[in-house]
PDB file of C-alpha atoms in Angstrom:
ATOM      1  CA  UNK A 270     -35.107 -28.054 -81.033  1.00  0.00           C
ATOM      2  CA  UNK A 271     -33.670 -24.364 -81.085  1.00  0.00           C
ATOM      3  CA  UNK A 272     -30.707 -23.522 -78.466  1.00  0.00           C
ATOM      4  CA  UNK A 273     -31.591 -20.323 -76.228  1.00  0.00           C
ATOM      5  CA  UNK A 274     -28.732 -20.146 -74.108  1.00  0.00           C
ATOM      6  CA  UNK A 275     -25.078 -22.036 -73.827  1.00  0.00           C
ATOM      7  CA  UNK A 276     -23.722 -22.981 -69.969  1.00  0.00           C
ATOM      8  CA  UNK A 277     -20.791 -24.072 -71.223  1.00  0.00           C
ATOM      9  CA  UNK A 278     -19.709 -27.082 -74.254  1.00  0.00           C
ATOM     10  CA  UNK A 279     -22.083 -30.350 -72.584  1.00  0.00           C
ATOM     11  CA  UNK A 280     -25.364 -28.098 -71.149  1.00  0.00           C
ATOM     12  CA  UNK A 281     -27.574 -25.909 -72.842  1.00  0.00           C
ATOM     13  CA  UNK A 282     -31.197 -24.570 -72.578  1.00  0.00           C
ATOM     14  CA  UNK A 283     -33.839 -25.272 -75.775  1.00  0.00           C
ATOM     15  CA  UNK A 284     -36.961 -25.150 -76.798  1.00  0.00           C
ATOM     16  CA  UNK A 285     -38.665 -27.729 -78.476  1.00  0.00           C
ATOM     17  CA  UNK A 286     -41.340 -27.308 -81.409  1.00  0.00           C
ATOM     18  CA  UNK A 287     -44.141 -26.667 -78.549  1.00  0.00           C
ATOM     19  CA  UNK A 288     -42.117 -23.654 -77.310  1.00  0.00           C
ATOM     20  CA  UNK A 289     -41.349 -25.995 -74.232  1.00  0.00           C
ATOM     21  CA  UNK A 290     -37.913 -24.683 -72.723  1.00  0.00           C
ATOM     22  CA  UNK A 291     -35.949 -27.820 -72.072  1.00  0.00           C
ATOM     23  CA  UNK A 292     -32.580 -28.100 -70.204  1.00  0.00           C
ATOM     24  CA  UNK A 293     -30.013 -30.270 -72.531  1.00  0.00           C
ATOM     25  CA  UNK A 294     -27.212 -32.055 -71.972  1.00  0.00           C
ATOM     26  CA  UNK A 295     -24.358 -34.401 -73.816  1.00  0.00           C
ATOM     27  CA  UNK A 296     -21.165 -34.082 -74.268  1.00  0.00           C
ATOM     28  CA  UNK A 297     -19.670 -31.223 -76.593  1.00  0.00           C
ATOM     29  CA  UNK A 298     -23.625 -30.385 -77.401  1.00  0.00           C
ATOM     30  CA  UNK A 299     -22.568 -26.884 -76.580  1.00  0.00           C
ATOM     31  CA  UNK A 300     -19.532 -26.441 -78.238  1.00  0.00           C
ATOM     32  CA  UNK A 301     -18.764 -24.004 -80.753  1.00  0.00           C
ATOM     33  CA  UNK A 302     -22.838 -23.281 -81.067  1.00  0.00           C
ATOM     34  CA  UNK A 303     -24.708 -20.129 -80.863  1.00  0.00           C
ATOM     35  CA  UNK A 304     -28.347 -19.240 -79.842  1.00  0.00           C
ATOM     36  CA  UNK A 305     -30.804 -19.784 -82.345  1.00  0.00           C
ATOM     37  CA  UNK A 306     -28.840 -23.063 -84.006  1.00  0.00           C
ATOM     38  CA  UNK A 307     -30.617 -26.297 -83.837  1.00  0.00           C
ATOM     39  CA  UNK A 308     -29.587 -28.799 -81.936  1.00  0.00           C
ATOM     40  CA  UNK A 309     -27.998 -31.673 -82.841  1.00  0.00           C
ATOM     41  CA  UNK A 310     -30.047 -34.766 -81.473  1.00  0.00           C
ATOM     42  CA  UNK A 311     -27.204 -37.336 -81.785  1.00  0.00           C
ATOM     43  CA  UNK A 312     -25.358 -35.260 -79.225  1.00  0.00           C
ATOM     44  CA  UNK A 313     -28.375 -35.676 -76.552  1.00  0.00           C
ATOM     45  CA  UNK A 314     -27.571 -37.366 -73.457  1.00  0.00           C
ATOM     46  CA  UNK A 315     -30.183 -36.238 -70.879  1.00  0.00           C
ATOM     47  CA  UNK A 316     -32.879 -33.402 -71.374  1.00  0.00           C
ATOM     48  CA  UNK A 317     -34.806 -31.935 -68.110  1.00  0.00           C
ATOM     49  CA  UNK A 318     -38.175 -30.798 -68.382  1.00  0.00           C
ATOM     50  CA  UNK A 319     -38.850 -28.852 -64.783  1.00  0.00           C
ATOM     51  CA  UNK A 320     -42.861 -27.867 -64.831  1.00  0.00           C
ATOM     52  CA  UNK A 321     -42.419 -25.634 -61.924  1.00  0.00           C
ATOM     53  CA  UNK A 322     -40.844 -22.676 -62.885  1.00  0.00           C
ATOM     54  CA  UNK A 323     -39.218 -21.330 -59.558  1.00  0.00           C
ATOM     55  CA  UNK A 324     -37.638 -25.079 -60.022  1.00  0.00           C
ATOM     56  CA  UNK A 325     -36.493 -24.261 -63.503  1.00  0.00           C
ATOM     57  CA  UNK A 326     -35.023 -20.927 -63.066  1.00  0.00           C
ATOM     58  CA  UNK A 327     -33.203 -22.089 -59.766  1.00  0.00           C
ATOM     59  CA  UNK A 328     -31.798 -24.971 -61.751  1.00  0.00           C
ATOM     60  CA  UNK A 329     -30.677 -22.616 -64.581  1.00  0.00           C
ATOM     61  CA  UNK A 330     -28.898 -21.080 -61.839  1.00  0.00           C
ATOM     62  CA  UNK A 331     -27.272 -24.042 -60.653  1.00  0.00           C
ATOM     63  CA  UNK A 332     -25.794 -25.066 -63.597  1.00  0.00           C
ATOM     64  CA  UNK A 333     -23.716 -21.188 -63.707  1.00  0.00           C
ATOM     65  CA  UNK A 334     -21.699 -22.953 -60.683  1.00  0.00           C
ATOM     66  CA  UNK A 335     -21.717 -26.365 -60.908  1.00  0.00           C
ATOM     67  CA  UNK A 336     -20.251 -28.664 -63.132  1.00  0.00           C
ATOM     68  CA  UNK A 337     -22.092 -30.780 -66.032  1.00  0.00           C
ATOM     69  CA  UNK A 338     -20.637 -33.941 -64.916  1.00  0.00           C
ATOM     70  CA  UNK A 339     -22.460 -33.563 -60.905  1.00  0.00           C
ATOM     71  CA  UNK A 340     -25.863 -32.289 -62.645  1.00  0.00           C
ATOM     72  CA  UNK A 341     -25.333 -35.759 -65.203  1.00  0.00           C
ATOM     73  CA  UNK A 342     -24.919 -37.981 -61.692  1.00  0.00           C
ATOM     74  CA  UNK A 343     -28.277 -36.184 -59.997  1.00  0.00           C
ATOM     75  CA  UNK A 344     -29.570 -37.134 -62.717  1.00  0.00           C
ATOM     76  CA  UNK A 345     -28.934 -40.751 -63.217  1.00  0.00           C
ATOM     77  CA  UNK A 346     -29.747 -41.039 -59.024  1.00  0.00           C
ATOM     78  CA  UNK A 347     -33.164 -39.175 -59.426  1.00  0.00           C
ATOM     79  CA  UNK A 348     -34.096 -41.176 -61.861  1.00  0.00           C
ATOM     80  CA  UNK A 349     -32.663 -44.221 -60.097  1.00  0.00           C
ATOM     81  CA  UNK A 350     -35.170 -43.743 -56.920  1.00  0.00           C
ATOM     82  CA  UNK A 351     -37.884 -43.017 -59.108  1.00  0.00           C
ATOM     83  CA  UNK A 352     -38.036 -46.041 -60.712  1.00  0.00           C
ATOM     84  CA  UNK A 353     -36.888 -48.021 -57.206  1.00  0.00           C
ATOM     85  CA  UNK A 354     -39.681 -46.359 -54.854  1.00  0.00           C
ATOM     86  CA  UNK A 355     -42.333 -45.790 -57.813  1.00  0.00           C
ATOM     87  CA  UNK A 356     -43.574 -42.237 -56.768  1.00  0.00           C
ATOM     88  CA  UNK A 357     -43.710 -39.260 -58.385  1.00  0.00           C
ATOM     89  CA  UNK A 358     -40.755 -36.393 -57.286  1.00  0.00           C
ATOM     90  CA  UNK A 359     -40.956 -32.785 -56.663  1.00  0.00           C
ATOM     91  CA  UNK A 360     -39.376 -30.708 -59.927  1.00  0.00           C
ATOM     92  CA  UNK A 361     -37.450 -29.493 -57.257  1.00  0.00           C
ATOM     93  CA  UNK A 362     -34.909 -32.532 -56.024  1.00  0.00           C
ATOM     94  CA  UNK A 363     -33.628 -31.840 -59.252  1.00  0.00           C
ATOM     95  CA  UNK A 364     -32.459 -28.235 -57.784  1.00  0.00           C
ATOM     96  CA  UNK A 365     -32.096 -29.476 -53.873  1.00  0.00           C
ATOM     97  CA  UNK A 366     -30.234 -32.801 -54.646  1.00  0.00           C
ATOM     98  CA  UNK A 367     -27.697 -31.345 -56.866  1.00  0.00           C
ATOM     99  CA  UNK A 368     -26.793 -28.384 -54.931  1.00  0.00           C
ATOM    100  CA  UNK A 369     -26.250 -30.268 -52.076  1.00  0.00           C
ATOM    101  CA  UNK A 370     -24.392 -33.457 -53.523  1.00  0.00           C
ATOM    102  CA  UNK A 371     -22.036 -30.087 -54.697  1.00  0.00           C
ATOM    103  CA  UNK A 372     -21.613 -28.972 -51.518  1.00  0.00           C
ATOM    104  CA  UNK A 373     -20.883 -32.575 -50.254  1.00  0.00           C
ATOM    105  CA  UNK A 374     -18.151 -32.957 -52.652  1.00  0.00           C
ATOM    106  CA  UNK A 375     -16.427 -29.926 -51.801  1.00  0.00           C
ATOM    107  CA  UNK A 376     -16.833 -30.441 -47.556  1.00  0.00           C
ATOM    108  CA  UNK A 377     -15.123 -34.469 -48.969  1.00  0.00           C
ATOM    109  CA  UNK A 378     -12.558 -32.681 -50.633  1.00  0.00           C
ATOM    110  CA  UNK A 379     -11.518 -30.364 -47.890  1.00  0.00           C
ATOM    111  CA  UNK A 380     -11.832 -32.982 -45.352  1.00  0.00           C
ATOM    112  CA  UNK A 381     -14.727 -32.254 -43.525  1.00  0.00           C
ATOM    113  CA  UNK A 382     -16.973 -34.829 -42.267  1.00  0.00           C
ATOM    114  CA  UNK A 383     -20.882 -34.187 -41.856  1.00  0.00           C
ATOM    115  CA  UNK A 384     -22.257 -36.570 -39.758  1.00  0.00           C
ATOM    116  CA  UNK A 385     -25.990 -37.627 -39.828  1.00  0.00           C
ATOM    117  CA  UNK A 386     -28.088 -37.568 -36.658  1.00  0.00           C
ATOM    118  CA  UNK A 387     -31.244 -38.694 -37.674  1.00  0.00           C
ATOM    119  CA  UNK A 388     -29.523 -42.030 -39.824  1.00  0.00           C
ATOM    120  CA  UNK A 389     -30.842 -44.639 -37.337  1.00  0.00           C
ATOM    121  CA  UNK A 390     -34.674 -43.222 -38.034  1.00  0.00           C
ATOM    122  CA  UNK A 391     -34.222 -43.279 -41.802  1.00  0.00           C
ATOM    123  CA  UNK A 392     -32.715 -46.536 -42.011  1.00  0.00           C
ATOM    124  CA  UNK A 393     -35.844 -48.055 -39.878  1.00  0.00           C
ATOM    125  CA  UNK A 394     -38.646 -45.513 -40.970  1.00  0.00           C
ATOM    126  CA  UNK A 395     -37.828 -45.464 -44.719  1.00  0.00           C
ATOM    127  CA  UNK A 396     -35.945 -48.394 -45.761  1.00  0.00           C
ATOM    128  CA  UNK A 397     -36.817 -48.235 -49.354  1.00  0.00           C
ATOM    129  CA  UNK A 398     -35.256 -44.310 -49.617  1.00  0.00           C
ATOM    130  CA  UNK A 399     -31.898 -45.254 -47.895  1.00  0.00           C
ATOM    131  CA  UNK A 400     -31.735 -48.384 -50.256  1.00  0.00           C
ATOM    132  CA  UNK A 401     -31.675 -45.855 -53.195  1.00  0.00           C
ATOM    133  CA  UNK A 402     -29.140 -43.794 -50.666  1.00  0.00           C
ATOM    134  CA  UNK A 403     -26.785 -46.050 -50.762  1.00  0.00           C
ATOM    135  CA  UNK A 404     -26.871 -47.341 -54.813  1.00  0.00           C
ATOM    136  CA  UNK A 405     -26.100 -43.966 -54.947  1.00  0.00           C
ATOM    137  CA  UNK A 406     -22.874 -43.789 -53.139  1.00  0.00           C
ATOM    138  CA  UNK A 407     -21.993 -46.485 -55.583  1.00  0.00           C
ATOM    139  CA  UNK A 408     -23.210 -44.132 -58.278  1.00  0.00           C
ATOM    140  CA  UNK A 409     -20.830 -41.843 -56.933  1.00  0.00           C
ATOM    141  CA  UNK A 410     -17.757 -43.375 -56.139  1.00  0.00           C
ATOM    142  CA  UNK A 411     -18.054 -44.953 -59.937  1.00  0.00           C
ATOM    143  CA  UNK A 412     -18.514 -41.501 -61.071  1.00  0.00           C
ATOM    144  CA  UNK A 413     -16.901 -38.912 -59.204  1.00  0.00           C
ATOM    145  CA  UNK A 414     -14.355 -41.495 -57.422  1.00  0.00           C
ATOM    146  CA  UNK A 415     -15.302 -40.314 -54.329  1.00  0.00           C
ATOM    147  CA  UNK A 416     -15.765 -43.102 -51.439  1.00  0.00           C
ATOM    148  CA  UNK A 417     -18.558 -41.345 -49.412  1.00  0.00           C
ATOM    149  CA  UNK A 418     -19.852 -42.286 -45.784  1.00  0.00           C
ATOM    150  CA  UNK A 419     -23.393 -44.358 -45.021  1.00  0.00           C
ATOM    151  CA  UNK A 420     -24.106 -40.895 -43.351  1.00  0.00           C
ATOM    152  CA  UNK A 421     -24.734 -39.302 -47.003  1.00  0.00           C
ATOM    153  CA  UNK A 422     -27.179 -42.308 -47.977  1.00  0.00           C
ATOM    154  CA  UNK A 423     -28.892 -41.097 -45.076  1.00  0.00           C
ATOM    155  CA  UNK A 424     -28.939 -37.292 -46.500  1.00  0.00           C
ATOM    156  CA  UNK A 425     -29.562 -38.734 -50.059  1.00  0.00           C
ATOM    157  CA  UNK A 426     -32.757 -40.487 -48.279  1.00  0.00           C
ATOM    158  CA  UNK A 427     -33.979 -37.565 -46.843  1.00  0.00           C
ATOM    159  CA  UNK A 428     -33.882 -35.515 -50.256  1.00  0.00           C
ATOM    160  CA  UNK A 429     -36.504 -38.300 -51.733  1.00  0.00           C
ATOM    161  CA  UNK A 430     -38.834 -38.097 -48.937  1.00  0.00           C
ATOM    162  CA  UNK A 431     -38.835 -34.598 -48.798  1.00  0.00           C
ATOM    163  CA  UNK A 432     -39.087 -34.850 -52.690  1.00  0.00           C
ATOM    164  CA  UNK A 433     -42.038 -36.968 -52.353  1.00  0.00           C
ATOM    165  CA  UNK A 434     -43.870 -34.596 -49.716  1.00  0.00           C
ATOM    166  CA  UNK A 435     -43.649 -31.482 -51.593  1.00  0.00           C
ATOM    167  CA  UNK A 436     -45.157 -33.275 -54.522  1.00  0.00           C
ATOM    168  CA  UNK A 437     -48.422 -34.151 -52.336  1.00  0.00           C
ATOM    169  CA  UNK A 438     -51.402 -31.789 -53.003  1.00  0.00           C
ATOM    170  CA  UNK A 439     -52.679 -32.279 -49.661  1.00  0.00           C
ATOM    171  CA  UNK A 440     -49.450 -31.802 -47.183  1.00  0.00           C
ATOM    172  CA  UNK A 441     -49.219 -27.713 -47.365  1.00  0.00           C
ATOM    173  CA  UNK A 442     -52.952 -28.088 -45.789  1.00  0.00           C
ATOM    174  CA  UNK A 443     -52.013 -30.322 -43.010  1.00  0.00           C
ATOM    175  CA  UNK A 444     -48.525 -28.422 -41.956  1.00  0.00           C
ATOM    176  CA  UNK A 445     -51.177 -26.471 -39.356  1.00  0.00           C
ATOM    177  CA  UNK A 446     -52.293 -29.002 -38.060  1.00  0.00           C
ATOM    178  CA  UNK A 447     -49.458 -31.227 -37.964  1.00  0.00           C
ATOM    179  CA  UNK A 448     -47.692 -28.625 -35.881  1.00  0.00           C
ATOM    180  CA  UNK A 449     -50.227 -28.002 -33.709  1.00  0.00           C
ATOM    181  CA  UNK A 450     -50.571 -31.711 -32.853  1.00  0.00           C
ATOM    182  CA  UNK A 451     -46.358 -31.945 -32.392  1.00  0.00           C
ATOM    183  CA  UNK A 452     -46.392 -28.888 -30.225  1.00  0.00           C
ATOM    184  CA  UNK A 453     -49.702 -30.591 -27.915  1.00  0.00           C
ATOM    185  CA  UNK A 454     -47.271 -33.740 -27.871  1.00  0.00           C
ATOM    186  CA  UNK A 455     -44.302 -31.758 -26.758  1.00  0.00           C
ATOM    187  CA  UNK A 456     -46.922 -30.322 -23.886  1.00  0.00           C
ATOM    188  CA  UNK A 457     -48.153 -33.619 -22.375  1.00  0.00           C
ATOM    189  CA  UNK A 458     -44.115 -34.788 -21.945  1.00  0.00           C
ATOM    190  CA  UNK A 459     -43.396 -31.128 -20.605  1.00  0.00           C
ATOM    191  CA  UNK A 460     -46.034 -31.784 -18.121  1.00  0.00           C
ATOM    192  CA  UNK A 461     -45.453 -35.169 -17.079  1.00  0.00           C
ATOM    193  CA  UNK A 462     -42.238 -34.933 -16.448  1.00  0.00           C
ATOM    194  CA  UNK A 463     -43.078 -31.569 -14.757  1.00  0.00           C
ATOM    195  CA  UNK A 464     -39.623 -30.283 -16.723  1.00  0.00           C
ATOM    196  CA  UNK A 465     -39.099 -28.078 -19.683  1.00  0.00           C
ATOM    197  CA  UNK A 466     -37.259 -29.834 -22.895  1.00  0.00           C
ATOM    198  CA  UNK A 467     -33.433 -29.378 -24.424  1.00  0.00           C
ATOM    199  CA  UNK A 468     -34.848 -27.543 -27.504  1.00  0.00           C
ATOM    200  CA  UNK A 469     -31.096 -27.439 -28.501  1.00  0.00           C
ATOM    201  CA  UNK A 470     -30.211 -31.301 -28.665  1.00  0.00           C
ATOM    202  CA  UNK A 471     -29.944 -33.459 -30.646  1.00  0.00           C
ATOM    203  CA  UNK A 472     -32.584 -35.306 -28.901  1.00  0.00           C
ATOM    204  CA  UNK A 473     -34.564 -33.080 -29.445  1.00  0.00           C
ATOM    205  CA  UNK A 474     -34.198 -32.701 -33.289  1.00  0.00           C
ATOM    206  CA  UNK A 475     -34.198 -36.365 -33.843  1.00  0.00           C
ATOM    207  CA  UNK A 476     -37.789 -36.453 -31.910  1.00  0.00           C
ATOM    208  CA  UNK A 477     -39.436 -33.915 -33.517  1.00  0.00           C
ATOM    209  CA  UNK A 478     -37.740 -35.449 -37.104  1.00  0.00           C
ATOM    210  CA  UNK A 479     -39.711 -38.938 -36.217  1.00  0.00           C
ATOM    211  CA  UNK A 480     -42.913 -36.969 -34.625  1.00  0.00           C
ATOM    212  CA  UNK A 481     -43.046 -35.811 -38.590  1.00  0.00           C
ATOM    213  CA  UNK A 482     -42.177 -38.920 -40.007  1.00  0.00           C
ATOM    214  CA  UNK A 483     -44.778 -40.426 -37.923  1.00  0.00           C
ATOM    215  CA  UNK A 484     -47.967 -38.102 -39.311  1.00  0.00           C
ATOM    216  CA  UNK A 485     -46.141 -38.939 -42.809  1.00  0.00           C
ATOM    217  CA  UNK A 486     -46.644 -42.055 -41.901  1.00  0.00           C
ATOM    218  CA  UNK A 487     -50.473 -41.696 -41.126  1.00  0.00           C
ATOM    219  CA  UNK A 488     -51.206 -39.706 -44.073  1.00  0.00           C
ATOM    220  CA  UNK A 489     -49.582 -41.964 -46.421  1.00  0.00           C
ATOM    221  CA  UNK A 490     -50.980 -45.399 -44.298  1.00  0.00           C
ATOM    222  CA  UNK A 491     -47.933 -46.846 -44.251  1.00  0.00           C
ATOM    223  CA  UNK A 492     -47.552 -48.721 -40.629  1.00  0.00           C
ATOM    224  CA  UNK A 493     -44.459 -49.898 -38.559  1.00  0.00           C
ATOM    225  CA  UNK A 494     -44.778 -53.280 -37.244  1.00  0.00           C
ATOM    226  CA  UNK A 495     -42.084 -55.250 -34.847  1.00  0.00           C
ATOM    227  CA  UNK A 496     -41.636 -59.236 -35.829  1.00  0.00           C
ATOM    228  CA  UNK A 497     -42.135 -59.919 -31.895  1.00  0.00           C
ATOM    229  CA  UNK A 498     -43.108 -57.718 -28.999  1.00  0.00           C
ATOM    230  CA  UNK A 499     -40.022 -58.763 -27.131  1.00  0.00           C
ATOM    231  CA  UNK A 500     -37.994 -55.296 -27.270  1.00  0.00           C
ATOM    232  CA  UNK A 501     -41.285 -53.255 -26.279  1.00  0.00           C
ATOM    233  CA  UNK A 502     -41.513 -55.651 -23.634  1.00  0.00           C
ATOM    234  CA  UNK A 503     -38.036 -54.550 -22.406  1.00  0.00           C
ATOM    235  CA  UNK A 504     -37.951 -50.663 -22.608  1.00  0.00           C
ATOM    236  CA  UNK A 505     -41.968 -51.008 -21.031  1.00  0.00           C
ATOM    237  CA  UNK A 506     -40.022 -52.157 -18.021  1.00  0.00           C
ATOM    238  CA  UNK A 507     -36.873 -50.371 -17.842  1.00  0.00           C
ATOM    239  CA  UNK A 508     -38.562 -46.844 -19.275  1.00  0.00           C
ATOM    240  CA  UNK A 509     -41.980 -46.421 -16.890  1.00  0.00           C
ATOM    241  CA  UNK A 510     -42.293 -43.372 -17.071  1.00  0.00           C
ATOM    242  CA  UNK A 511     -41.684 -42.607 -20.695  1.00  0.00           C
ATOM    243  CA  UNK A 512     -44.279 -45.749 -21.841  1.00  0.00           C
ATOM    244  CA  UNK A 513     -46.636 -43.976 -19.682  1.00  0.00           C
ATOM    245  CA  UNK A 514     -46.411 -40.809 -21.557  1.00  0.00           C
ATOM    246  CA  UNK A 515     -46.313 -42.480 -24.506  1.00  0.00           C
ATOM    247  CA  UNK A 516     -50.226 -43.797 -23.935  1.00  0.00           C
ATOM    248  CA  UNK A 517     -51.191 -40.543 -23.091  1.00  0.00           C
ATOM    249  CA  UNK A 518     -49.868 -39.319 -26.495  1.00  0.00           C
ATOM    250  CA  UNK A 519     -51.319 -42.234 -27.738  1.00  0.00           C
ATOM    251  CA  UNK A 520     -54.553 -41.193 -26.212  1.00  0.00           C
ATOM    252  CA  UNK A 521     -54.373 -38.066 -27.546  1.00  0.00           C
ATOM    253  CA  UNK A 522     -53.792 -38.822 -31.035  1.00  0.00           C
ATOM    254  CA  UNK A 523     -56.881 -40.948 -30.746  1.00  0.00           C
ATOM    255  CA  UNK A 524     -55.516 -43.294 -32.768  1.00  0.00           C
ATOM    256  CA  UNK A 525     -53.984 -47.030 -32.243  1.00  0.00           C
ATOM    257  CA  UNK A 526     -50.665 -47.148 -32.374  1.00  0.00           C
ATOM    258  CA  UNK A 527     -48.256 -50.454 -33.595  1.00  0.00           C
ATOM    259  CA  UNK A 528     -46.408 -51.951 -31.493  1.00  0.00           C
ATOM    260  CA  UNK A 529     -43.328 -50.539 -33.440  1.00  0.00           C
ATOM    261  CA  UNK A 530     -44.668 -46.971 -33.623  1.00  0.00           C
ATOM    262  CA  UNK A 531     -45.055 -47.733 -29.619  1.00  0.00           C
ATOM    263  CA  UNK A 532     -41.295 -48.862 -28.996  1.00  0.00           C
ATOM    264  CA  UNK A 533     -39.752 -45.977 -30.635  1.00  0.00           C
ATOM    265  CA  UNK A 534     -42.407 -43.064 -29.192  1.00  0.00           C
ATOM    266  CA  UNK A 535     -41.093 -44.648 -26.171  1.00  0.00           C
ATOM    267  CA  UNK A 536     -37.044 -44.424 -26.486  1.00  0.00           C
ATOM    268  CA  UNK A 537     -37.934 -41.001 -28.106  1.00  0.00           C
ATOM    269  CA  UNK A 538     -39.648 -39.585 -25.168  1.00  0.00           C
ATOM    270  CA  UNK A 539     -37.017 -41.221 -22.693  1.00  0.00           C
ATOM    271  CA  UNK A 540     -34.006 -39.402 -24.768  1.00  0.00           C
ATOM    272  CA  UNK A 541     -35.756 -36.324 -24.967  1.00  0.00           C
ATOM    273  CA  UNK A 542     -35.933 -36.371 -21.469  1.00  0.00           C
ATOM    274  CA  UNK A 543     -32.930 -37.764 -20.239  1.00  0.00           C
ATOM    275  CA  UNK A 544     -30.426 -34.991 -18.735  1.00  0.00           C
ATOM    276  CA  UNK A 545     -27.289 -35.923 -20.697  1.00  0.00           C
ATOM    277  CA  UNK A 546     -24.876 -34.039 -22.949  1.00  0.00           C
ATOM    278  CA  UNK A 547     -24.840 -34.294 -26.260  1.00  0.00           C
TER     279      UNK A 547
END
């Protein structure tokens, strides 16, 4: 394994006997080393083998800026949810994930807080993600010694299913459509509530965020289901209206929805259409 370029004394780029280029890390595996020496293989901690290029070359990039010990800790939490959730990742979480777990580190040390909005969906939609979220933030604190918020198990979450999306052949085919069907949904609730919608709330976000959860959801046949119908019961009654949208959309989608995947719709279209502020 040949060194082509030094980031600084633990991270280097190499290529191995294949001509495969190879980001390398381990402490001091850079130090006083030159392109073209080998490397030395007892110094190897963690080696990164990004397929996609654009991924590669924006990861390069990263590591200019950010330090060796925050790419190390991506690492060990990629790999982390990998093995938890069992599905393959995008080349690019590797990129995405570090940058922003940077970012979040400087906001933490300057004192600002970034709240998540959507962190009641993930925590009911994908259980398994925020799990991983929040070994992280133990991965973290242990690490960096910085205590973060649930919110960033949230963000964390949202990184991995993302991560998993972008690695599906099929999803840039379906985006059309997808939107399409969102934008018919956002139609039959303009229309039966004869009112146009708060495209700047957070409402607003949060139901178009579980709208594409929700055709995740489908394509990946993974299905919602409530324990006992009791709640649905309750926001039938005290949210007429919106359940009665909801079966429209239901009837438009042409598909049977769970009793779950019925509740929520539900709230979702009553928030969305609720005058409030935000």
């Amino acid at each position: 394994m040949i060194i082509q370029k030094i980031f600084n004394n633990n991270a280097i780029v190499a290529k191995d006997s294949q001509r495969q280029e190879l980001v390398v890390m381990g402490r001091g595996i850079g130090f006083k080393k030159n392109m073209g020496d080998e490397v030395e293989k007892e110094l190897i901690e963690k080696v990164f083998i990004l397929k996609q290029k654009e991924a590669s070359e924006k990861f390069k990039l990263l590591l200019e800026d950010v330090p060796s010990e925050y790419v190390s800790l991506c690492y060990d939490i990629i790999e982390y949810g990998k093995n938890m959730l069992g599905v393959p990742l995008s080349d690019y979480i590797y990129v995405t994930l570090t940058d922003h777990i940077f970012n979040t580190f400087k906001m933490h040390d300057d004192g600002i807080r970034n709240p998540n909005p959507l962190l009641w969906e993930i925590k009911k939609i994908y259980p398994k993600e925020f799990a991983v979220g929040l070994k992280a933030l133990e991965f973290i604190e242990d690490s960096a010694g910085k205590k973060l918020p649930e919110d960033e198990a949230g963000n964390i979450a949202l990184h991995l299913i993302n991560a998993q999306l972008s690695s599906s052949n099929s999803r840039t085919s379906d985006v059309a459509g997808q939107t399409q069907k969102i934008q018919d949904i956002l139609n039959i609730i303009k229309y039966t509530y004869n009112n146009n919608l708060d495209e700047q709330s957070i409402s607003f976000e949060r139901f178009i965020t579980h709208l594409r959860f929700f055709f995740q959801r489908i394509h990946q046949k993974k299905k919602m289901e409530l324990e006992d119908d009791f709640l649905l019961r309750q926001v039938k009654a005290k949210y007429k209206k919106a359940y009665s949208c909801m079966l429209k959309i239901e009837k438009y989608l042409n598909t049977g929805l769970s009793d779950e995947e019925k509740l929520y719709l539900t709230i979702h279209v009553h928030r969305v259409t609720e005058r409030q502020t935000e």
